[in-house]
PDB file of C-alpha atoms in Angstrom:
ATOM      1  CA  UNK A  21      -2.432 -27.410   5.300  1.00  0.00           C
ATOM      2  CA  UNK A  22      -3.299 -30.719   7.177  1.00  0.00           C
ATOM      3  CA  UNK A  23      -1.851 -32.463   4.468  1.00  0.00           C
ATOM      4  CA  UNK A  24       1.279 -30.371   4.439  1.00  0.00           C
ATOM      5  CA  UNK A  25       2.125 -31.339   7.897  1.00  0.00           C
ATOM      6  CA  UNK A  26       1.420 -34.638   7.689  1.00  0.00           C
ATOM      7  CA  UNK A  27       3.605 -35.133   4.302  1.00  0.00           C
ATOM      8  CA  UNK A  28       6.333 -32.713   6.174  1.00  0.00           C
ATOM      9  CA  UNK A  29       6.316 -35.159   8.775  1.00  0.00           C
ATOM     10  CA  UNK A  30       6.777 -38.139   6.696  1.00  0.00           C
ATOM     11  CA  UNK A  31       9.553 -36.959   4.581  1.00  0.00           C
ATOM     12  CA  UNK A  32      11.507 -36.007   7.913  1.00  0.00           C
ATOM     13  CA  UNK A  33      11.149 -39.849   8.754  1.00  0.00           C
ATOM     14  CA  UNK A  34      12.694 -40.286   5.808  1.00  0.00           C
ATOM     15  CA  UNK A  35      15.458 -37.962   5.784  1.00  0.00           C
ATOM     16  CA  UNK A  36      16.166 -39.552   9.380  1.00  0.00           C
ATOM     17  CA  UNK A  37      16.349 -42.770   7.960  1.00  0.00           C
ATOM     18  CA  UNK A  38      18.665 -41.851   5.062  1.00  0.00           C
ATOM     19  CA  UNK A  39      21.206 -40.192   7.423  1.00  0.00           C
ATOM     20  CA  UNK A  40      21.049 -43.057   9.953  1.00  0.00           C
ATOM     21  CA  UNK A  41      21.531 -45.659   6.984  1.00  0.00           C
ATOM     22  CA  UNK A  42      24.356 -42.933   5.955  1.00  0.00           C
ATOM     23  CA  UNK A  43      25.937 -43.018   9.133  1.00  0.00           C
ATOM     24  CA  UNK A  44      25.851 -47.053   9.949  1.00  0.00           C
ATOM     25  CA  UNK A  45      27.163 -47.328   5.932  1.00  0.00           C
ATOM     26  CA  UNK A  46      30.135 -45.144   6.931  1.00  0.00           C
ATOM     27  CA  UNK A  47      30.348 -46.370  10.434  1.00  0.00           C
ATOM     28  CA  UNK A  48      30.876 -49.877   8.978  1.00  0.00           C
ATOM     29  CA  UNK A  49      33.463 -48.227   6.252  1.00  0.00           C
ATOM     30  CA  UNK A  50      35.328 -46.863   9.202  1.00  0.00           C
ATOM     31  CA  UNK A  51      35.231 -50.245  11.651  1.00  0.00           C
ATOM     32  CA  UNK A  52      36.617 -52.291   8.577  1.00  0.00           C
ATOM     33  CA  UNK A  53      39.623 -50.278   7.628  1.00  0.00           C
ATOM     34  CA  UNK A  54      40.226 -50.053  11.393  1.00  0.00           C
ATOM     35  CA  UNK A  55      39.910 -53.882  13.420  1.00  0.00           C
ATOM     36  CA  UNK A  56      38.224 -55.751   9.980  1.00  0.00           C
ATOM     37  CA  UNK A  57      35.630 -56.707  12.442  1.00  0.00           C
ATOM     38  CA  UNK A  58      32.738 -56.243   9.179  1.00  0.00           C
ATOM     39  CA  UNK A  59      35.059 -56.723   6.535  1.00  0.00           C
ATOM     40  CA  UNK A  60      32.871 -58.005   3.940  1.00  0.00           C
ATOM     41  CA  UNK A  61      31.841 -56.724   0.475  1.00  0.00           C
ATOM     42  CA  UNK A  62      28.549 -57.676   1.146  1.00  0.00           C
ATOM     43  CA  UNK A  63      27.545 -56.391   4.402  1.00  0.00           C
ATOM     44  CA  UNK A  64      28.799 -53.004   2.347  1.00  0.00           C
ATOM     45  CA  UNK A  65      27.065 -53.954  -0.363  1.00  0.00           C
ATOM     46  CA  UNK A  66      23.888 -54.463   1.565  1.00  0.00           C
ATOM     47  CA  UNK A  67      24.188 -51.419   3.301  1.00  0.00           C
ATOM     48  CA  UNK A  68      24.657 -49.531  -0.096  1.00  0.00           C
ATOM     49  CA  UNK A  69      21.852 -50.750  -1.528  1.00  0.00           C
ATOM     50  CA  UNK A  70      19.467 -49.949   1.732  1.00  0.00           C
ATOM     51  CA  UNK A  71      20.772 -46.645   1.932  1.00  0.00           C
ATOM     52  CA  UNK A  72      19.981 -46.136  -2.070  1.00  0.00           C
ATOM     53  CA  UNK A  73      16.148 -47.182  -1.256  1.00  0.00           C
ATOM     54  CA  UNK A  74      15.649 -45.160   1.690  1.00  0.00           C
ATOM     55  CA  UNK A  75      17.334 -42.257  -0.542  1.00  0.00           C
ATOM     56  CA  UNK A  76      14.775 -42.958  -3.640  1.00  0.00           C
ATOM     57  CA  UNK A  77      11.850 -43.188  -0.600  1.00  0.00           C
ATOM     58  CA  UNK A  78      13.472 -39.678   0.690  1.00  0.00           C
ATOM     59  CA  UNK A  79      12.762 -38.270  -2.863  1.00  0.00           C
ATOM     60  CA  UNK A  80       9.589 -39.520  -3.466  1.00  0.00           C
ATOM     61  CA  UNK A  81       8.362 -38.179   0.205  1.00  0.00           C
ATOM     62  CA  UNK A  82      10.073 -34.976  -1.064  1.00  0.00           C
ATOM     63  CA  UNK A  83       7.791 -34.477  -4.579  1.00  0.00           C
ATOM     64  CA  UNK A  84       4.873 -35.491  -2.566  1.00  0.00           C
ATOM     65  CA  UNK A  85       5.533 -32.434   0.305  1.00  0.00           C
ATOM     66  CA  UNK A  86       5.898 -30.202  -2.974  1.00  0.00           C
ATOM     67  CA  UNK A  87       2.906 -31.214  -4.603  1.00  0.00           C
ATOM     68  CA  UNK A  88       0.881 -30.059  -1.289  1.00  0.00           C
ATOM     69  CA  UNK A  89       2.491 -26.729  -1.468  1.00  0.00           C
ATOM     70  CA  UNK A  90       0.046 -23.888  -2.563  1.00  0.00           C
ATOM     71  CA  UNK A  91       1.819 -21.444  -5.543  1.00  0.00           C
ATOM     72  CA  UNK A  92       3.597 -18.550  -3.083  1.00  0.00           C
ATOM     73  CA  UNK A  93       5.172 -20.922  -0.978  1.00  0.00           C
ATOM     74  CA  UNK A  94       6.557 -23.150  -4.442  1.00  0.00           C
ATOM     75  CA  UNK A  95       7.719 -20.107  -6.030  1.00  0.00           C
ATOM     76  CA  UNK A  96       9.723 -19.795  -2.747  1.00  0.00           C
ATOM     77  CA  UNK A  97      11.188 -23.244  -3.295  1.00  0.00           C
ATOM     78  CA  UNK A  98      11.549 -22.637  -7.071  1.00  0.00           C
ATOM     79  CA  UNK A  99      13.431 -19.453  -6.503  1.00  0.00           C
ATOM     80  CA  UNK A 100      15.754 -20.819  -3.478  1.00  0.00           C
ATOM     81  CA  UNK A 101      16.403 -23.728  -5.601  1.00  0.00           C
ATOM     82  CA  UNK A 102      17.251 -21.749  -8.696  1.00  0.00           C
ATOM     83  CA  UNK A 103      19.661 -19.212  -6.798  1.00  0.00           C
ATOM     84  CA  UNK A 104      21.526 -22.602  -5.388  1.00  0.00           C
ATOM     85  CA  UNK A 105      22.420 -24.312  -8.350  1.00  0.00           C
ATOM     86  CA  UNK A 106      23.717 -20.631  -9.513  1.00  0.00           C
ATOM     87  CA  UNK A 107      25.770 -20.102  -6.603  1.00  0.00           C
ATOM     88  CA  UNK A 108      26.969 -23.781  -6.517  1.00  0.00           C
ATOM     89  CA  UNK A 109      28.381 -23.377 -10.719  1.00  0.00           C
ATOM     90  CA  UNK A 110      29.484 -20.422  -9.824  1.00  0.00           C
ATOM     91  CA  UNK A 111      31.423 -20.841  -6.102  1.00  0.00           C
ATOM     92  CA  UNK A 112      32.143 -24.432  -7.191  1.00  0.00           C
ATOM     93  CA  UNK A 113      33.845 -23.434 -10.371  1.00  0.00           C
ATOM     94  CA  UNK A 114      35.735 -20.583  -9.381  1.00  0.00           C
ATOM     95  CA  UNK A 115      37.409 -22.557  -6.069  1.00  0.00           C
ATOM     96  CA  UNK A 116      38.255 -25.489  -8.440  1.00  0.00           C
ATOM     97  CA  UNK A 117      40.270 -22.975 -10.645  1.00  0.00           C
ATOM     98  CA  UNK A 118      41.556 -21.208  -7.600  1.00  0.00           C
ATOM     99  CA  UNK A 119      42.775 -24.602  -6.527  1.00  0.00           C
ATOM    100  CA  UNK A 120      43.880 -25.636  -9.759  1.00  0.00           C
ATOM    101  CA  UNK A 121      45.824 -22.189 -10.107  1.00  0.00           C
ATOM    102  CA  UNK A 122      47.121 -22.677  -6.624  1.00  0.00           C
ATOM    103  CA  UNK A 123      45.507 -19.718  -4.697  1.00  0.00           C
ATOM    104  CA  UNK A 124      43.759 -21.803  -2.772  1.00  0.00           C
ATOM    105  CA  UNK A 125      45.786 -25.062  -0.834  1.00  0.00           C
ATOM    106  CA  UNK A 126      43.023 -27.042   0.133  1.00  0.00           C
ATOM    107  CA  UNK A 127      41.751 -29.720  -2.682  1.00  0.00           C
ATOM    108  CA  UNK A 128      37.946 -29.397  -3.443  1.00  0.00           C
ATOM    109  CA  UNK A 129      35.756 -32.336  -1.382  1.00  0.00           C
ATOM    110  CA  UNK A 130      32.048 -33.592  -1.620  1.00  0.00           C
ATOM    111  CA  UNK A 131      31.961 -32.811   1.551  1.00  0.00           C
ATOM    112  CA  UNK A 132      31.850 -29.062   1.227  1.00  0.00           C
ATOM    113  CA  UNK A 133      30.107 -29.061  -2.070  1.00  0.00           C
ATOM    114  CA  UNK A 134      27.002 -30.899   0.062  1.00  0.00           C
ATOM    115  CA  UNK A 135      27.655 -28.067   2.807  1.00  0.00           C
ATOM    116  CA  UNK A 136      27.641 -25.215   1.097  1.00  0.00           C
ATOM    117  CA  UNK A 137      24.371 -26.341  -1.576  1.00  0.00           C
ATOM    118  CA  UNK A 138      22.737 -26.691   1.964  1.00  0.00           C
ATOM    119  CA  UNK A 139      24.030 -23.650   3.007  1.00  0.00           C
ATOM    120  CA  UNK A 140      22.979 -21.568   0.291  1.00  0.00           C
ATOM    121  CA  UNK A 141      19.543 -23.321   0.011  1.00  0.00           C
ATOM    122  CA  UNK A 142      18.423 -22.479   3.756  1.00  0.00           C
ATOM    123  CA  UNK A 143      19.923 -18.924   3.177  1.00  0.00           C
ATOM    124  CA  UNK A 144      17.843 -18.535  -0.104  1.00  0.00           C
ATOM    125  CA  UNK A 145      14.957 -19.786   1.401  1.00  0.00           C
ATOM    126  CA  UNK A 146      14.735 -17.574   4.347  1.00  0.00           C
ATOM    127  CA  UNK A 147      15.752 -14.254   2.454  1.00  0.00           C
ATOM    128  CA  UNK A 148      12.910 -15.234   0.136  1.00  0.00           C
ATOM    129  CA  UNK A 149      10.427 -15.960   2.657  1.00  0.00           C
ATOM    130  CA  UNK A 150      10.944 -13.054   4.387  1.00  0.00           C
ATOM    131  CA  UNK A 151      10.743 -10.962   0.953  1.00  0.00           C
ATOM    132  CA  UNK A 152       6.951 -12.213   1.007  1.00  0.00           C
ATOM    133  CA  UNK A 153       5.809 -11.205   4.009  1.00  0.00           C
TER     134      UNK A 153
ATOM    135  CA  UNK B  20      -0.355  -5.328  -9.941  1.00  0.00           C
ATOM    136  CA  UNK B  21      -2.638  -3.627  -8.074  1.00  0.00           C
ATOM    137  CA  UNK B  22      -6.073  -5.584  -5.753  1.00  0.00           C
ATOM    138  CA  UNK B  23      -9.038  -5.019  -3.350  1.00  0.00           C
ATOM    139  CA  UNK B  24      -8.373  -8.223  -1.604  1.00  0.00           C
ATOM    140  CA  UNK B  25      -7.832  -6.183   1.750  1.00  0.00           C
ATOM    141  CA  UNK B  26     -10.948  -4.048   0.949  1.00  0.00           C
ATOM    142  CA  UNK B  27     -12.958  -7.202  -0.072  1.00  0.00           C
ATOM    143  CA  UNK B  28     -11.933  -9.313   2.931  1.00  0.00           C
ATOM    144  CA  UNK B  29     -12.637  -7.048   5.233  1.00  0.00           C
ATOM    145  CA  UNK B  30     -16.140  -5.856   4.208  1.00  0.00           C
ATOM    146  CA  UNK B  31     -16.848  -9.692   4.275  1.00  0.00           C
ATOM    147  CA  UNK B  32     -15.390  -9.972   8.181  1.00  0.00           C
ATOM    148  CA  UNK B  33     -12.772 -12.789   7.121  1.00  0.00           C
ATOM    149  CA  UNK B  34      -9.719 -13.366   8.708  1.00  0.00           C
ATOM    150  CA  UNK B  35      -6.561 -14.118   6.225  1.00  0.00           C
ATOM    151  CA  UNK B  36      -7.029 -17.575   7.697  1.00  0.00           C
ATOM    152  CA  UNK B  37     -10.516 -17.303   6.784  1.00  0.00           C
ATOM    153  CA  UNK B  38     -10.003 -16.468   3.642  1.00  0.00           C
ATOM    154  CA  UNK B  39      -7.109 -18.442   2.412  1.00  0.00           C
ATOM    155  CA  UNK B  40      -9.059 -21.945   3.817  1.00  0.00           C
ATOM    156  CA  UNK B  41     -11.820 -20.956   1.372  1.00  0.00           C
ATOM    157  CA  UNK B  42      -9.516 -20.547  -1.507  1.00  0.00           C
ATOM    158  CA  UNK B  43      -7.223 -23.352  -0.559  1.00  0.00           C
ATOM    159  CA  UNK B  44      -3.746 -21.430  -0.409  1.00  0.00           C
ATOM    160  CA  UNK B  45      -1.764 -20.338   2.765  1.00  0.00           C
ATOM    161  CA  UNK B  46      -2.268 -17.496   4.785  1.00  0.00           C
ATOM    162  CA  UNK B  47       1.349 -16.292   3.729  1.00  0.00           C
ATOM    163  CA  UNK B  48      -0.021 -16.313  -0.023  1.00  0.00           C
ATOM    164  CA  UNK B  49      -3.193 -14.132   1.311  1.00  0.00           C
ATOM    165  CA  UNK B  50      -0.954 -11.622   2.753  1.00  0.00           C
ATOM    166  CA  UNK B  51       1.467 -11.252  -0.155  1.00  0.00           C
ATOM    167  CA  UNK B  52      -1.349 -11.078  -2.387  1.00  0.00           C
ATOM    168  CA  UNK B  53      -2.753  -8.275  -0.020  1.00  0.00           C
ATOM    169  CA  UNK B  54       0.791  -6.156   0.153  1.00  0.00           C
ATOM    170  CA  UNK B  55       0.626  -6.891  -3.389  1.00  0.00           C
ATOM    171  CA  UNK B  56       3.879  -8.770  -3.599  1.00  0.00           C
ATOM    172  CA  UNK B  57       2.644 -11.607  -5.225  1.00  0.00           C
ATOM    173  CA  UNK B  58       0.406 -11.877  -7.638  1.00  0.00           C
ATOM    174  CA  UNK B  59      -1.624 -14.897  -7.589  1.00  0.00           C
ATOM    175  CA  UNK B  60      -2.203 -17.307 -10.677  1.00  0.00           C
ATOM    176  CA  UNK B  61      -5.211 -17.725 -12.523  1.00  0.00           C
ATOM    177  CA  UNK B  62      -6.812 -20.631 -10.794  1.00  0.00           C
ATOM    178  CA  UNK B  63      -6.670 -18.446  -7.755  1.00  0.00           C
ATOM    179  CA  UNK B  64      -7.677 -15.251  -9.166  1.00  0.00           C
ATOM    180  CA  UNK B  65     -10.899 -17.367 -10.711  1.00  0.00           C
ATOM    181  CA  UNK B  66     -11.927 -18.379  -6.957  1.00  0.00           C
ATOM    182  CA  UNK B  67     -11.531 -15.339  -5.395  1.00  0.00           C
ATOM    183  CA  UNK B  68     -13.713 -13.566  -8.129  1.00  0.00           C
ATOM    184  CA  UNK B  69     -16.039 -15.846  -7.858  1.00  0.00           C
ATOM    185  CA  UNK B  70     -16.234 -15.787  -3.610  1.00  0.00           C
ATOM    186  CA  UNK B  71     -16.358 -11.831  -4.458  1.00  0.00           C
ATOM    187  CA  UNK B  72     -18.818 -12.299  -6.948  1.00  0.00           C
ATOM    188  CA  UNK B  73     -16.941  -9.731  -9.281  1.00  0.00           C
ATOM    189  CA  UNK B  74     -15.267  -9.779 -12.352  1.00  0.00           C
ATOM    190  CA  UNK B  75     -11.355 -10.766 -12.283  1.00  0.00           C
ATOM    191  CA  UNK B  76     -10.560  -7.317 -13.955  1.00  0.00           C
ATOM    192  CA  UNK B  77     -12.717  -5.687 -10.886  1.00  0.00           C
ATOM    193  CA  UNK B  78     -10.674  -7.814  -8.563  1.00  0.00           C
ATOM    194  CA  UNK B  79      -7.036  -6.825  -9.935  1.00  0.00           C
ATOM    195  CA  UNK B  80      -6.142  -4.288 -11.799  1.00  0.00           C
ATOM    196  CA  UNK B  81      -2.904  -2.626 -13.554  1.00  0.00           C
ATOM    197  CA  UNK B  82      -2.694   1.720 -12.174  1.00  0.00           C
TER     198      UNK B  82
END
């Protein structure tokens, strides 16, 4: 369990650095379009790049929290993960025809795709949790 | 599936805590082996049989 929280605590340095690199990446998108005081391809580039490692050492400090976990609390993870990717098919299929059918007005982003997989993920991980106690 | 982990545990005066440091899982996995809403794999059934000193088929059974 001493393990646990010391891997927990090393992938949320990760996942700190990811959205920080995230951030300055789009940061520097956003001052470029808007005074071209970083206008270069390679400071982007750079940034890119960075951001890509820190995401690959995000997923590796990721696998190694998972490998600590003991077989209830994986089956947890398993079964969040697996409801998830259902819902995200599923929801993410059925706006894109609603869009594409014009019912709904607003065109599909990322943006909500990555909100509502995180969404669904904390949701399915708390209902199954608490299914276990 | 049916155990006598609650039984077991008790009669030995271990906490959940206790137990599930011996056996190297979580306390959550003690518990929901204990309301029997988990059943635990084989790995774990083999240490707790053995900490028991009883037969996995003593340990957990099918009613």
């Amino acid at each position: 369990m001493k393990d646990q929280k010391t891997q927990m605590k090393i992938m949320l340095a990760w996942t700190l650095a990811w959205v920080v690199s995230l951030g300055i990446l789009t940061a520097n998108n956003k001052l470029a379009a808007e005074n071209s005081l970083w206008d270069n391809i390679i400071y982007t580039i750079i940034g890119l790049i960075i951001n890509l490692a820190i995401g690959i050492g995000m997923i590796i400090a990721n696998k190694n929290l998972f490998k600590t976990y003991d077989e209830l609390q994986k089956r947890i993870q398993f079964e969040a993960m697996a409801i998830t990717l259902g819902l995200t098919v599923v929801v993410g299929l059925a706006y894109e025809v609603s869009f594409d059918f014009g019912i709904i007005g607003k065109e599909p982003e990322f943006e909500y795709l990555m909100m509502f997989i995180s969404l669904s993920y904390i949701v399915a991980n708390i209902v199954n949790s608490r299914r276990f106690r | 599936m049916k155990n006598k982990l609650w039984e077991l545990r008790k009669n030995q005066k271990l906490t959940q805590e206790e137990l599930a440091q011996l056996i190297g899982v979580s306390r959550q996995a003690i518990n929901a082996i204990e309301k029997e809403k988990f059943d635990p794999s084989l790995p774990t059934a083999f240490k707790m049989s053995k900490l028991f000193k009883m037969s996995i088929e003593e340990l957990f059974f099918f009613e």
